[in-house]
GROMACS .gro file of C-alpha atoms in nm:
model
  334
    1MET     CA    1  -0.639  -3.360   1.976
    2ALA     CA    2  -0.691  -3.551   1.651
    3ARG     CA    3  -0.936  -3.788   1.825
    4LEU     CA    4  -1.132  -3.495   1.972
    5ALA     CA    5  -1.154  -3.322   1.634
    6GLY     CA    6  -1.240  -3.645   1.453
    7VAL     CA    7  -0.957  -3.607   1.202
    8SER     CA    8  -0.616  -3.760   1.140
    9PRO     CA    9  -0.297  -3.632   1.310
   10ALA     CA   10  -0.177  -3.524   0.967
   11ALA     CA   11  -0.488  -3.309   0.929
   12VAL     CA   12  -0.422  -3.147   1.267
   13SER     CA   13  -0.067  -3.069   1.157
   14LYS     CA   14  -0.191  -2.911   0.834
   15VAL     CA   15  -0.436  -2.687   1.018
   16ILE     CA   16  -0.175  -2.578   1.273
   17ARG     CA   17   0.073  -2.500   0.996
   18GLY     CA   18  -0.190  -2.313   0.797
   19ALA     CA   19  -0.128  -2.548   0.506
   20TYR     CA   20  -0.282  -2.473   0.169
   21GLY     CA   21  -0.597  -2.667   0.075
   22VAL     CA   22  -0.750  -2.735   0.419
   23SER     CA   23  -1.130  -2.732   0.406
   24PRO     CA   24  -1.318  -2.477   0.621
   25SER     CA   25  -1.504  -2.752   0.808
   26MET     CA   26  -1.183  -2.937   0.897
   27ARG     CA   27  -1.017  -2.616   1.009
   28LYS     CA   28  -1.320  -2.535   1.227
   29ARG     CA   29  -1.314  -2.877   1.399
   30VAL     CA   30  -0.941  -2.867   1.466
   31ASN     CA   31  -0.950  -2.511   1.596
   32ALA     CA   32  -1.237  -2.603   1.827
   33ALA     CA   33  -1.029  -2.891   1.966
   34ILE     CA   34  -0.729  -2.661   2.008
   35GLU     CA   35  -0.938  -2.417   2.210
   36GLU     CA   36  -1.094  -2.692   2.423
   37LEU     CA   37  -0.752  -2.838   2.506
   38SER     CA   38  -0.590  -2.494   2.547
   39TYR     CA   39  -0.314  -2.610   2.315
   40ARG     CA   40  -0.013  -2.380   2.277
   41PRO     CA   41   0.261  -2.468   2.026
   42ASN     CA   42   0.620  -2.482   2.150
   43VAL     CA   43   0.764  -2.199   1.943
   44ALA     CA   44   1.126  -2.283   2.019
   45ALA     CA   45   1.077  -2.643   1.911
   46ARG     CA   46   0.892  -2.536   1.599
   47ALA     CA   47   1.177  -2.299   1.512
   48MET     CA   48   1.422  -2.589   1.527
   49ARG     CA   49   1.202  -2.771   1.276
   50GLY     CA   50   1.165  -2.463   1.055
   51ALA     CA   51   0.841  -2.299   1.180
   52THR     CA   52   0.777  -2.035   1.447
   53PHE     CA   53   0.411  -1.945   1.387
   54SER     CA   54   0.518  -1.585   1.338
   55ILE     CA   55   0.463  -1.358   1.038
   56GLY     CA   56   0.684  -1.060   0.971
   57ILE     CA   57   0.509  -0.743   0.854
   58GLU     CA   58   0.728  -0.454   0.738
   59LEU     CA   59   0.561  -0.118   0.683
   60PRO     CA   60   0.728   0.219   0.634
   61HIS     CA   61   0.595   0.495   0.858
   62LEU     CA   62   0.320   0.347   1.074
   63GLY     CA   63   0.191   0.701   1.111
   64TYR     CA   64   0.064   0.688   0.753
   65HIS     CA   65  -0.307   0.621   0.771
   66PHE     CA   66  -0.318   0.399   0.462
   67PHE     CA   67  -0.055   0.166   0.608
   68THR     CA   68  -0.263   0.142   0.924
   69ARG     CA   69  -0.550   0.011   0.712
   70ILE     CA   70  -0.320  -0.249   0.556
   71LEU     CA   71  -0.214  -0.361   0.903
   72GLN     CA   72  -0.576  -0.385   1.017
   73GLY     CA   73  -0.658  -0.610   0.723
   74ALA     CA   74  -0.354  -0.828   0.787
   75ALA     CA   75  -0.438  -0.865   1.155
   76ALA     CA   76  -0.797  -0.962   1.072
   77ALA     CA   77  -0.673  -1.232   0.832
   78LEU     CA   78  -0.454  -1.381   1.107
   79GLU     CA   79  -0.725  -1.390   1.374
   80ASP     CA   80  -0.833  -1.750   1.310
   81THR     CA   81  -0.482  -1.888   1.258
   82ARG     CA   82  -0.201  -1.995   1.492
   83TYR     CA   83   0.023  -1.720   1.354
   84GLN     CA   84   0.123  -1.402   1.534
   85PRO     CA   85   0.241  -1.088   1.352
   86ILE     CA   86   0.573  -0.917   1.420
   87VAL     CA   87   0.542  -0.562   1.289
   88VAL     CA   88   0.853  -0.365   1.199
   89PRO     CA   89   0.832  -0.001   1.087
   90THR     CA   90   1.112   0.140   0.873
   91ALA     CA   91   1.235   0.492   0.819
   92THR     CA   92   1.274   0.618   0.463
   93GLU     CA   93   1.652   0.622   0.475
   94THR     CA   94   1.669   0.249   0.559
   95GLU     CA   95   1.414   0.123   0.305
   96ARG     CA   96   1.659   0.088   0.018
   97ASP     CA   97   1.906  -0.150   0.186
   98GLY     CA   98   1.643  -0.389   0.323
   99ARG     CA   99   1.779  -0.408   0.677
  100ALA     CA  100   1.431  -0.437   0.825
  101LEU     CA  101   1.359  -0.737   0.602
  102ASP     CA  102   1.685  -0.900   0.708
  103MET     CA  103   1.598  -0.847   1.073
  104LEU     CA  104   1.266  -1.026   1.027
  105ALA     CA  105   1.435  -1.310   0.842
  106ASP     CA  106   1.694  -1.344   1.119
  107ARG     CA  107   1.411  -1.384   1.369
  108GLN     CA  108   1.308  -1.695   1.173
  109VAL     CA  109   0.960  -1.576   1.087
  110ASP     CA  110   0.770  -1.817   0.865
  111GLY     CA  111   0.709  -1.554   0.599
  112ILE     CA  112   0.712  -1.182   0.532
  113VAL     CA  113   0.458  -0.930   0.404
  114ALA     CA  114   0.624  -0.600   0.321
  115VAL     CA  115   0.587  -0.256   0.170
  116SER     CA  116   0.942  -0.189   0.049
  117PRO     CA  117   0.927   0.027  -0.264
  118LEU     CA  118   1.300   0.104  -0.270
  119VAL     CA  119   1.450  -0.244  -0.223
  120SER     CA  120   1.577  -0.389  -0.552
  121PRO     CA  121   1.400  -0.688  -0.710
  122ASP     CA  122   1.724  -0.888  -0.698
  123ARG     CA  123   1.745  -0.833  -0.323
  124LEU     CA  124   1.385  -0.944  -0.278
  125GLU     CA  125   1.439  -1.255  -0.489
  126GLN     CA  126   1.732  -1.350  -0.267
  127LEU     CA  127   1.508  -1.312   0.037
  128ALA     CA  128   1.229  -1.512  -0.128
  129ALA     CA  129   1.472  -1.800  -0.181
  130ARG     CA  130   1.490  -1.828   0.199
  131MET     CA  131   1.122  -1.790   0.290
  132PRO     CA  132   0.779  -1.698   0.148
  133VAL     CA  133   0.749  -1.329   0.064
  134VAL     CA  134   0.451  -1.115  -0.042
  135MET     CA  135   0.518  -0.758  -0.153
  136LEU     CA  136   0.252  -0.487  -0.139
  137GLY     CA  137   0.245  -0.209  -0.395
  138ARG     CA  138   0.503  -0.360  -0.632
  139HIS     CA  139   0.435  -0.428  -0.998
  140ASP     CA  140   0.738  -0.658  -1.030
  141PRO     CA  141   0.683  -0.941  -1.285
  142THR     CA  142   0.868  -1.202  -1.079
  143ALA     CA  143   0.814  -1.571  -1.013
  144ALA     CA  144   1.010  -1.560  -0.688
  145TYR     CA  145   0.758  -1.381  -0.467
  146ASP     CA  146   0.391  -1.283  -0.467
  147THR     CA  147   0.257  -0.930  -0.509
  148VAL     CA  148  -0.061  -0.746  -0.415
  149THR     CA  149  -0.112  -0.409  -0.579
  150GLY     CA  150  -0.380  -0.156  -0.645
  151ASP     CA  151  -0.464  -0.106  -1.010
  152ASP     CA  152  -0.273   0.220  -1.047
  153VAL     CA  153  -0.356   0.244  -1.417
  154GLU     CA  154  -0.727   0.233  -1.345
  155GLY     CA  155  -0.699   0.453  -1.038
  156THR     CA  156  -0.520   0.726  -1.230
  157ARG     CA  157  -0.775   0.700  -1.509
  158LEU     CA  158  -1.060   0.746  -1.264
  159VAL     CA  159  -0.917   1.055  -1.100
  160MET     CA  160  -0.789   1.217  -1.421
  161GLU     CA  161  -1.121   1.167  -1.599
  162HIS     CA  162  -1.290   1.316  -1.294
  163LEU     CA  163  -1.070   1.629  -1.298
  164LEU     CA  164  -1.082   1.675  -1.674
  165GLY     CA  165  -1.456   1.614  -1.670
  166LEU     CA  166  -1.499   1.898  -1.422
  167GLY     CA  167  -1.334   2.127  -1.675
  168HIS     CA  168  -0.980   2.146  -1.538
  169ARG     CA  169  -0.705   2.201  -1.793
  170ARG     CA  170  -0.410   2.309  -1.581
  171VAL     CA  171  -0.368   1.993  -1.373
  172ALA     CA  172  -0.043   1.954  -1.180
  173HIS     CA  173   0.094   1.636  -1.025
  174LEU     CA  174   0.276   1.622  -0.690
  175ALA     CA  175   0.484   1.308  -0.646
  176GLN     CA  176   0.702   1.184  -0.362
  177GLU     CA  177   1.074   1.224  -0.434
  178GLY     CA  178   1.259   0.898  -0.501
  179GLN     CA  179   0.949   0.681  -0.546
  180ALA     CA  180   0.931   0.717  -0.923
  181ALA     CA  181   1.290   0.715  -1.039
  182MET     CA  182   1.473   0.400  -0.925
  183PRO     CA  183   1.574   0.169  -1.212
  184GLY     CA  184   1.424  -0.179  -1.204
  185ILE     CA  185   1.130  -0.086  -0.981
  186SER     CA  186   0.773  -0.036  -1.097
  187SER     CA  187   0.639   0.158  -0.801
  188PRO     CA  188   0.283   0.289  -0.771
  189GLN     CA  189   0.421   0.644  -0.788
  190GLU     CA  190   0.597   0.565  -1.114
  191VAL     CA  191   0.287   0.416  -1.275
  192ARG     CA  192   0.066   0.705  -1.160
  193LEU     CA  193   0.311   0.962  -1.295
  194GLU     CA  194   0.332   0.790  -1.634
  195ARG     CA  195  -0.046   0.767  -1.660
  196TYR     CA  196  -0.096   1.127  -1.551
  197LEU     CA  197   0.132   1.242  -1.833
  198GLU     CA  198  -0.045   1.011  -2.076
  199HIS     CA  199  -0.389   1.148  -1.987
  200MET     CA  200  -0.267   1.507  -2.019
  201HIS     CA  201  -0.124   1.425  -2.362
  202ARG     CA  202  -0.443   1.253  -2.479
  203ALA     CA  203  -0.647   1.555  -2.369
  204GLY     CA  204  -0.422   1.783  -2.575
  205LEU     CA  205  -0.285   1.938  -2.257
  206ALA     CA  206   0.075   1.815  -2.260
  207ASP     CA  207   0.199   2.175  -2.250
  208GLN     CA  208  -0.005   2.230  -1.932
  209ALA     CA  209   0.142   1.931  -1.746
  210ARG     CA  210   0.343   2.016  -1.435
  211VAL     CA  211   0.526   1.759  -1.222
  212VAL     CA  212   0.659   1.865  -0.883
  213ARG     CA  213   0.852   1.631  -0.656
  214CYS     CA  214   0.855   1.647  -0.277
  215GLU     CA  215   1.091   1.472  -0.039
  216ASP     CA  216   0.934   1.268   0.241
  217THR     CA  217   0.932   1.515   0.529
  218GLU     CA  218   0.692   1.598   0.812
  219ASP     CA  219   0.611   1.939   0.663
  220LEU     CA  220   0.545   2.043   0.306
  221PRO     CA  221   0.849   2.258   0.211
  222GLU     CA  222   0.774   2.614   0.106
  223ARG     CA  223   0.978   2.570  -0.212
  224VAL     CA  224   0.744   2.286  -0.317
  225VAL     CA  225   0.435   2.500  -0.258
  226GLN     CA  226   0.588   2.787  -0.455
  227GLU     CA  227   0.680   2.555  -0.743
  228LEU     CA  228   0.336   2.397  -0.740
  229LEU     CA  229   0.149   2.730  -0.747
  230ALA     CA  230   0.386   2.921  -0.977
  231PRO     CA  231   0.218   3.107  -1.268
  232PRO     CA  232   0.020   2.995  -1.449
  233ARG     CA  233  -0.130   2.850  -1.132
  234PRO     CA  234  -0.292   2.508  -1.178
  235THR     CA  235  -0.663   2.480  -1.119
  236ALA     CA  236  -0.623   2.125  -0.988
  237VAL     CA  237  -0.352   1.916  -0.823
  238LEU     CA  238  -0.331   1.537  -0.828
  239VAL     CA  239  -0.128   1.423  -0.528
  240GLY     CA  240   0.031   1.079  -0.534
  241ARG     CA  241  -0.006   1.004  -0.163
  242HIS     CA  242  -0.270   1.072   0.100
  243GLU     CA  243  -0.055   1.249   0.360
  244LEU     CA  244   0.089   1.482   0.095
  245ALA     CA  245  -0.263   1.568  -0.020
  246LEU     CA  246  -0.359   1.672   0.333
  247LYS     CA  247  -0.052   1.897   0.349
  248VAL     CA  248  -0.145   2.055   0.016
  249LEU     CA  249  -0.495   2.128   0.145
  250GLN     CA  250  -0.344   2.296   0.450
  251ALA     CA  251  -0.108   2.506   0.237
  252LEU     CA  252  -0.393   2.619   0.013
  253SER     CA  253  -0.613   2.706   0.310
  254GLU     CA  254  -0.334   2.916   0.460
  255ARG     CA  255  -0.323   3.111   0.133
  256GLY     CA  256  -0.699   3.162   0.125
  257LEU     CA  257  -0.751   2.943  -0.182
  258SER     CA  258  -1.075   2.748  -0.213
  259SER     CA  259  -1.130   2.417  -0.389
  260ALA     CA  260  -1.296   2.606  -0.674
  261GLU     CA  261  -0.969   2.795  -0.724
  262VAL     CA  262  -0.737   2.495  -0.676
  263SER     CA  263  -0.896   2.152  -0.652
  264VAL     CA  264  -0.703   1.872  -0.481
  265ALA     CA  265  -0.734   1.497  -0.537
  266GLY     CA  266  -0.535   1.236  -0.347
  267TYR     CA  267  -0.461   0.866  -0.343
  268ASP     CA  268  -0.527   0.609  -0.066
  269ASP     CA  269  -0.861   0.693   0.091
  270THR     CA  270  -0.885   0.701   0.474
  271ASP     CA  271  -1.135   0.796   0.741
  272ILE     CA  272  -0.962   1.132   0.777
  273ALA     CA  273  -1.015   1.207   0.409
  274ALA     CA  274  -1.388   1.148   0.451
  275HIS     CA  275  -1.419   1.383   0.749
  276PRO     CA  276  -1.657   1.669   0.658
  277ALA     CA  277  -1.399   1.930   0.758
  278ILE     CA  278  -1.153   1.784   0.504
  279SER     CA  279  -1.368   1.608   0.242
  280LEU     CA  280  -1.074   1.506   0.023
  281THR     CA  281  -1.144   1.345  -0.313
  282CYS     CA  282  -0.944   1.021  -0.317
  283VAL     CA  283  -0.876   0.705  -0.510
  284ASP     CA  284  -0.967   0.426  -0.267
  285GLN     CA  285  -0.742   0.118  -0.295
  286GLU     CA  286  -0.910  -0.064  -0.004
  287GLY     CA  287  -0.600  -0.092   0.213
  288ALA     CA  288  -0.760  -0.337   0.457
  289ARG     CA  289  -0.848  -0.570   0.171
  290MET     CA  290  -0.492  -0.548   0.038
  291GLY     CA  291  -0.353  -0.648   0.378
  292GLU     CA  292  -0.601  -0.933   0.409
  293ARG     CA  293  -0.523  -1.070   0.065
  294ALA     CA  294  -0.149  -1.043   0.123
  295ILE     CA  295  -0.176  -1.258   0.436
  296GLY     CA  296  -0.391  -1.507   0.245
  297LEU     CA  297  -0.124  -1.543  -0.022
  298LEU     CA  298   0.150  -1.580   0.236
  299LEU     CA  299  -0.033  -1.858   0.420
  300GLU     CA  300  -0.079  -2.038   0.088
  301ARG     CA  301   0.294  -2.013   0.025
  302ILE     CA  302   0.371  -2.141   0.375
  303GLY     CA  303   0.127  -2.423   0.312
  304GLY     CA  304   0.312  -2.539   0.002
  305ARG     CA  305   0.209  -2.334  -0.300
  306THR     CA  306   0.511  -2.268  -0.523
  307GLU     CA  307   0.376  -2.082  -0.825
  308ALA     CA  308   0.378  -1.703  -0.805
  309ALA     CA  309   0.055  -1.510  -0.760
  310HIS     CA  310   0.009  -1.146  -0.855
  311LEU     CA  311  -0.321  -1.000  -0.734
  312THR     CA  312  -0.466  -0.662  -0.822
  313VAL     CA  313  -0.722  -0.476  -0.612
  314GLU     CA  314  -0.961  -0.265  -0.817
  315PRO     CA  315  -0.985   0.096  -0.695
  316THR     CA  316  -1.284   0.326  -0.672
  317LEU     CA  317  -1.302   0.704  -0.676
  318LYS     CA  318  -1.449   0.885  -0.376
  319ALA     CA  319  -1.541   1.229  -0.514
  320ARG     CA  320  -1.577   1.489  -0.238
  321ALA     CA  321  -1.576   1.864  -0.186
  322SER     CA  322  -1.203   1.916  -0.250
  323THR     CA  323  -1.261   1.892  -0.626
  324ARG     CA  324  -1.498   2.133  -0.801
  325PRO     CA  325  -1.531   2.291  -1.146
  326PRO     CA  326  -1.268   2.564  -1.183
  327GLU     CA  327  -1.362   2.928  -1.140
  328GLU     CA  328  -1.264   3.181  -1.399
  329GLY     CA  329  -1.004   3.412  -1.249
  330PRO     CA  330  -0.639   3.509  -1.240
  331ALA     CA  331  -0.388   3.229  -1.297
  332GLY     CA  332  -0.108   3.387  -1.096
  333ALA     CA  333   0.046   3.240  -0.784
  334VAL     CA  334  -0.083   3.338  -0.441
   0.00000   0.00000   0.00000
């Protein structure tokens, strides 16, 4: 294979391992030789030597559209490599103990990309001592593993300035229960909540701030809707997660409330949000790009990089029909 590619055997090994620092031209020549020779690595033998050409990807709730975008980006980044993804979804109740991460590690994957907002940093550092790890959506200042996050400070600024600029003063915030209260974890939900409160305070609207928490369930509980719309009813709601925002839109529609009466803005833009029948204003974190960059960092780690990398993806605001200037009218609940 090395003779066919016109490179050294060591260079072939580096390309196959996805080692850090291989030039694009060398990788192209070696991959062409691999295809011509129909080379397939012996996974069992590689496992005995410490490599399996498999990447573990842990995502909670594959039904969440934003996580699907992350997975699409990760898969695209692996297309021209010898690595195959092993995708493991986790239920909310198992996220905290990290069992899904342990399962991937036990399968001897070469590295892990994960969205695990409830697993403690100490637990993740223990895992990172065994293999390369890249965490998505974590603001942990650690040298043990890499992180890829959206800029939640900037994203919250964009959406809050949008809502306040439209003239909204009673802006409520709906956050997912448990995502913003665990000690030692800087989750996106936590950062967005803090910045929401900060923007309300700076606008002189601290007394109008309303934070409602919702457990992660298939339906939006009636008690949450009642708490969210209790008098004085907010004229706008910032929702910390895309799926929750869709449920809020449904609840408002069922009550006959228009976006001029209660505007809704979400986080994590998707194709569904852009559908004309929904037209949800969203902060776009570019989930596919986050997945792609996470895989890139992981391959660098597998290839030998040891220093930690913490990348931030800049968000944009997609303003749509779900947010409008507020109408003058009664502030009571409906």
